[in-house]
Coordinates of C-alpha atoms in Angstrom, one line a residue:
M8 CA -90.6 28.6 -39.6
K9 CA -92.7 31.4 -38.6
K10 CA -93.6 34.2 -40.6
Y11 CA -91.8 37.7 -39.5
I12 CA -95.3 39.8 -39.3
G13 CA -95.1 40.8 -36.0
L14 CA -91.6 42.1 -36.4
L15 CA -92.7 44.1 -39.7
V16 CA -95.6 45.6 -37.7
L17 CA -93.3 46.6 -34.9
V18 CA -91.1 48.3 -37.1
M19 CA -93.7 50.2 -39.3
A20 CA -95.3 51.3 -35.7
F21 CA -91.8 53.7 -35.0
N22 CA -93.6 56.7 -37.0
I23 CA -96.4 56.3 -35.6
V24 CA -95.4 56.3 -31.8
V25 CA -92.6 58.6 -32.3
S26 CA -94.7 61.3 -34.4
D27 CA -96.7 61.2 -31.3
V28 CA -94.5 62.3 -28.8
V29 CA -92.6 64.4 -31.3
F30 CA -96.5 66.5 -31.2
A31 CA -98.5 65.5 -28.7
E32 CA -96.1 63.4 -26.0
E33 CA -99.2 62.7 -24.6
I34 CA -100.3 59.2 -25.3
D35 CA -103.1 57.1 -22.9
S36 CA -102.8 54.2 -24.9
S37 CA -100.8 52.2 -27.9
T38 CA -101.5 48.9 -29.6
E39 CA -98.8 46.5 -28.4
A40 CA -96.9 44.2 -31.6
E41 CA -95.9 41.2 -30.3
T42 CA -92.5 39.9 -32.6
S43 CA -93.1 36.2 -33.1
T44 CA -90.4 35.0 -35.3
S45 CA -88.1 31.8 -35.8
A46 CA -85.0 30.1 -37.8
R47 CA -85.7 26.8 -37.6
I48 CA -84.3 24.7 -40.1
V49 CA -85.8 22.3 -42.4
D50 CA -84.3 19.5 -43.7
D51 CA -86.7 18.3 -46.2
G52 CA -84.6 17.8 -49.3
I53 CA -85.0 18.4 -53.3
P54 CA -83.6 16.7 -55.9
L55 CA -80.3 18.1 -57.1
P56 CA -77.6 16.6 -59.1
P57 CA -74.7 14.6 -57.4
V58 CA -71.4 16.9 -56.3
P59 CA -68.1 16.1 -57.5
K60 CA -65.7 15.5 -55.4
G61 CA -62.9 17.6 -54.4
T62 CA -65.6 20.8 -54.2
V63 CA -67.5 21.8 -51.1
I64 CA -71.2 22.2 -50.8
N65 CA -71.4 26.2 -49.6
N66 CA -74.4 27.8 -47.8
L67 CA -76.4 28.5 -51.1
G68 CA -77.1 24.9 -52.4
T69 CA -73.9 25.8 -54.9
T70 CA -70.2 24.1 -55.0
T71 CA -67.3 26.0 -55.0
S72 CA -63.5 25.3 -54.4
V73 CA -61.8 24.4 -51.5
K74 CA -59.3 27.8 -50.3
T75 CA -55.9 28.5 -49.6
Q76 CA -54.8 28.2 -46.2
T77 CA -53.2 31.6 -46.7
Q78 CA -56.2 33.1 -48.0
I79 CA -58.2 31.0 -45.0
D80 CA -55.9 32.3 -42.4
A81 CA -56.3 35.9 -43.5
Q82 CA -60.1 35.6 -43.8
V83 CA -59.6 34.1 -39.8
K84 CA -57.3 37.3 -38.6
A85 CA -59.7 39.7 -41.1
K86 CA -62.8 38.2 -38.6
A87 CA -60.7 38.1 -35.1
E88 CA -59.8 41.7 -35.5
L89 CA -63.7 42.6 -36.7
K90 CA -64.9 41.1 -33.5
L91 CA -62.5 42.5 -31.4
K92 CA -63.5 46.1 -32.4
L93 CA -67.4 45.0 -32.4
D94 CA -67.3 43.7 -28.7
A95 CA -65.8 46.8 -27.7
K96 CA -68.2 48.9 -29.1
K97 CA -70.6 46.5 -27.4
A98 CA -69.0 47.2 -24.6
E99 CA -69.4 50.8 -24.8
L100 CA -73.1 50.5 -25.7
V101 CA -74.0 48.9 -22.6
E102 CA -72.5 51.4 -20.7
N103 CA -74.3 54.6 -22.6
R104 CA -77.5 52.7 -22.5
A105 CA -77.3 52.3 -18.6
E106 CA -76.3 56.1 -18.5
A107 CA -79.7 57.2 -20.3
K108 CA -81.6 55.3 -18.9
A109 CA -80.4 56.3 -15.3
K110 CA -81.3 60.0 -16.7
M111 CA -84.7 58.4 -17.7
E112 CA -85.5 57.9 -14.1
A113 CA -83.9 60.8 -12.8
L114 CA -86.6 62.8 -14.6
K115 CA -89.6 60.7 -13.5
A116 CA -88.8 61.2 -9.9
K117 CA -88.2 64.7 -10.5
A118 CA -92.0 64.7 -11.9
K119 CA -93.4 63.1 -8.8
E120 CA -91.4 66.1 -7.0
Q121 CA -94.1 68.1 -8.6
K122 CA -96.3 69.9 -6.8
D123 CA -99.2 71.6 -9.4
L124 CA -101.0 68.2 -9.9
K125 CA -102.3 69.8 -13.2
K126 CA -98.0 70.4 -14.7
A127 CA -96.9 66.8 -12.9
E128 CA -99.8 64.8 -14.4
L129 CA -99.1 66.6 -17.9
E130 CA -95.8 65.3 -17.6
Q131 CA -95.6 62.5 -16.4
K132 CA -98.2 61.2 -19.8
R133 CA -95.1 63.1 -21.2
L134 CA -92.4 60.8 -19.8
L135 CA -94.5 57.7 -20.8
A136 CA -95.1 58.5 -24.2
R137 CA -91.0 58.8 -24.4
E138 CA -90.8 55.7 -22.6
K139 CA -93.1 53.8 -25.2
V140 CA -90.8 54.8 -28.1
L141 CA -87.3 53.5 -26.2
F142 CA -89.5 50.0 -25.1
R143 CA -90.7 49.4 -28.7
F144 CA -87.0 49.7 -30.3
D145 CA -85.9 48.0 -27.3
K146 CA -88.2 45.2 -28.5
S147 CA -87.7 44.9 -32.1
I148 CA -83.8 45.1 -31.3
N149 CA -84.2 42.1 -28.9
S150 CA -86.3 40.4 -31.1
L151 CA -83.7 40.2 -34.0
N152 CA -80.9 39.8 -31.6
A153 CA -82.9 36.3 -30.3
L154 CA -83.3 35.6 -33.8
K155 CA -79.5 35.9 -34.9
E156 CA -78.5 33.7 -32.1
R157 CA -80.9 31.4 -33.2
I158 CA -79.3 31.5 -36.5
N159 CA -75.9 31.0 -35.3
A160 CA -76.7 28.0 -33.5
Q161 CA -78.2 26.3 -36.4
I162 CA -74.7 27.4 -38.2
V163 CA -72.9 25.8 -35.7
K164 CA -75.2 22.4 -36.7
V165 CA -74.3 23.1 -40.3
T166 CA -70.8 23.2 -39.9
T167 CA -70.5 19.8 -38.5
L168 CA -71.8 18.5 -41.9
G169 CA -69.0 19.6 -43.6
I170 CA -71.2 22.8 -45.4
D171 CA -69.2 25.4 -46.3
V172 CA -70.8 28.2 -44.3
T173 CA -68.9 31.3 -45.0
I174 CA -71.8 33.3 -46.6
A175 CA -73.9 32.8 -44.0
K176 CA -71.1 34.2 -40.9
E177 CA -70.2 36.9 -42.9
N178 CA -74.2 37.7 -42.8
I179 CA -74.4 37.5 -39.2
I180 CA -71.3 39.8 -38.6
K181 CA -73.2 42.0 -41.2
A182 CA -76.8 41.9 -38.6
E183 CA -74.5 42.3 -36.0
A184 CA -73.0 45.6 -37.2
N185 CA -76.6 46.8 -37.8
I186 CA -77.9 46.1 -34.5
D187 CA -75.1 48.1 -32.9
S188 CA -75.8 50.9 -35.3
A189 CA -79.4 50.7 -34.5
K190 CA -78.4 50.4 -30.3
A191 CA -76.2 53.1 -31.0
K192 CA -78.8 55.2 -32.4
V193 CA -81.4 54.3 -29.7
I194 CA -79.0 56.1 -27.0
E195 CA -78.4 59.2 -28.9
A196 CA -82.6 59.2 -28.5
N197 CA -83.1 58.4 -25.5
T198 CA -80.3 60.9 -24.6
I199 CA -82.7 63.7 -26.4
L200 CA -86.0 62.4 -24.7
S201 CA -84.3 62.3 -21.4
L202 CA -82.7 66.2 -21.2
S203 CA -86.0 67.6 -19.6
V204 CA -89.6 66.8 -19.1
N205 CA -90.5 69.8 -20.6
Q206 CA -91.2 69.7 -24.8
L207 CA -88.7 68.8 -27.3
S208 CA -87.1 72.0 -28.9
V209 CA -88.2 72.0 -32.6
E210 CA -84.7 71.1 -33.9
N211 CA -84.8 67.4 -30.8
K212 CA -87.9 67.3 -32.7
T213 CA -86.8 66.8 -36.2
K214 CA -83.9 64.9 -34.7
L215 CA -85.7 62.7 -32.9
K216 CA -88.1 61.7 -36.4
T217 CA -84.7 61.1 -38.5
L218 CA -83.2 58.6 -35.7
A219 CA -86.3 56.7 -35.8
K220 CA -86.3 56.3 -39.4
E221 CA -82.8 55.5 -39.5
V222 CA -83.2 52.7 -36.6
Q223 CA -86.3 51.7 -38.9
I224 CA -84.4 51.2 -42.2
L225 CA -81.3 49.3 -39.6
L226 CA -83.9 46.8 -38.4
K227 CA -85.4 45.9 -41.8
E228 CA -82.3 45.6 -43.6
T229 CA -81.4 43.1 -40.9
Q230 CA -84.5 41.7 -40.9
K231 CA -83.9 40.5 -44.3
L232 CA -80.3 39.7 -44.1
L233 CA -80.9 36.9 -41.3
S234 CA -84.1 36.0 -43.7
N235 CA -81.7 35.4 -46.5
T236 CA -79.6 33.8 -44.0
T237 CA -81.8 31.3 -42.7
K238 CA -83.1 30.5 -46.7
S239 CA -79.8 29.9 -47.4
L240 CA -79.1 27.5 -44.3
K241 CA -81.9 25.5 -45.6
E242 CA -80.9 25.0 -49.2
A243 CA -77.7 23.8 -47.9
L244 CA -79.0 21.6 -46.1
K245 CA -81.2 20.2 -48.6
A246 CA -78.0 20.0 -51.0
K247 CA -76.5 17.8 -49.0
K248 CA -79.2 15.6 -48.1
T249 CA -79.7 14.9 -51.6
S250 CA -75.9 14.7 -52.1
T251 CA -76.0 12.0 -49.4
N252 CA -78.6 10.1 -50.7
T253 CA -77.4 10.3 -54.0
D254 CA -74.2 8.6 -52.9
A255 CA -75.9 6.1 -51.1
K256 CA -77.6 4.3 -53.7
V257 CA -74.6 4.8 -55.9
N258 CA -72.1 2.6 -53.4
T259 CA -75.7 0.3 -52.8
S260 CA -75.7 -0.2 -56.7
A261 CA -72.2 -0.9 -57.0
S262 CA -72.6 -3.6 -54.3
T263 CA -75.0 -5.1 -55.9
S264 CA -73.6 -5.8 -59.1
T265 CA -70.4 -6.6 -57.0
N266 CA -72.3 -9.2 -55.5
T267 CA -74.1 -10.3 -58.5
T268 CA -70.8 -10.7 -60.4
T269 CA -68.9 -12.7 -58.3
Q270 CA -72.3 -15.4 -57.3

């Protein structure tokens, strides 16, 4: 599994870039941090004791008792309701993001109409700096979204093996909520940055720095959550493989013993 160094660098760069926009709002160049993440699950097996019958291997590699149908139905209902709320929130975020981007484009068009060349250059640099901030936010969020989807695919794969992935699914829901919260804050930042081509007010500078910090915290929490989920799925696969191998050895031994006795 590839490391999350690129994502960490990208997240850490937020405060630096936002500070540049807040206090200078003129950035000539910036270092691009590439994100390279992967949620590939490795199934290489580790020695674990056999799992007793009547239990289910969960996504932490341990065992848990089978839930009653009532508990399962209640859990399914709760998840369905949460999904509806998340879907509605996502639709709202998409609409708000499109509106914020349109405002930024309008500011860029207005800056091009500026007849004072020196002032026009200053305004364009200012807008470019603001766009770089938003680009970094979007890039990190998209990277986490892609990682989340890869983990979702692994959850489906693991489920077919009869492994309990309840905790993994709950982690994915939490990750989605964090990502949506981060998106909402980015939209709020976009709204502030697209108010005018003029320098930000002291109040908006403070608000922008606060939003950047909050987004950074959300992204770090999400990255850790997804990383732990990947690790737990890998451990569950190892436990499943070990259990399967143990059962196979027991069956082979029993078969050999029976054949020997018969002879």
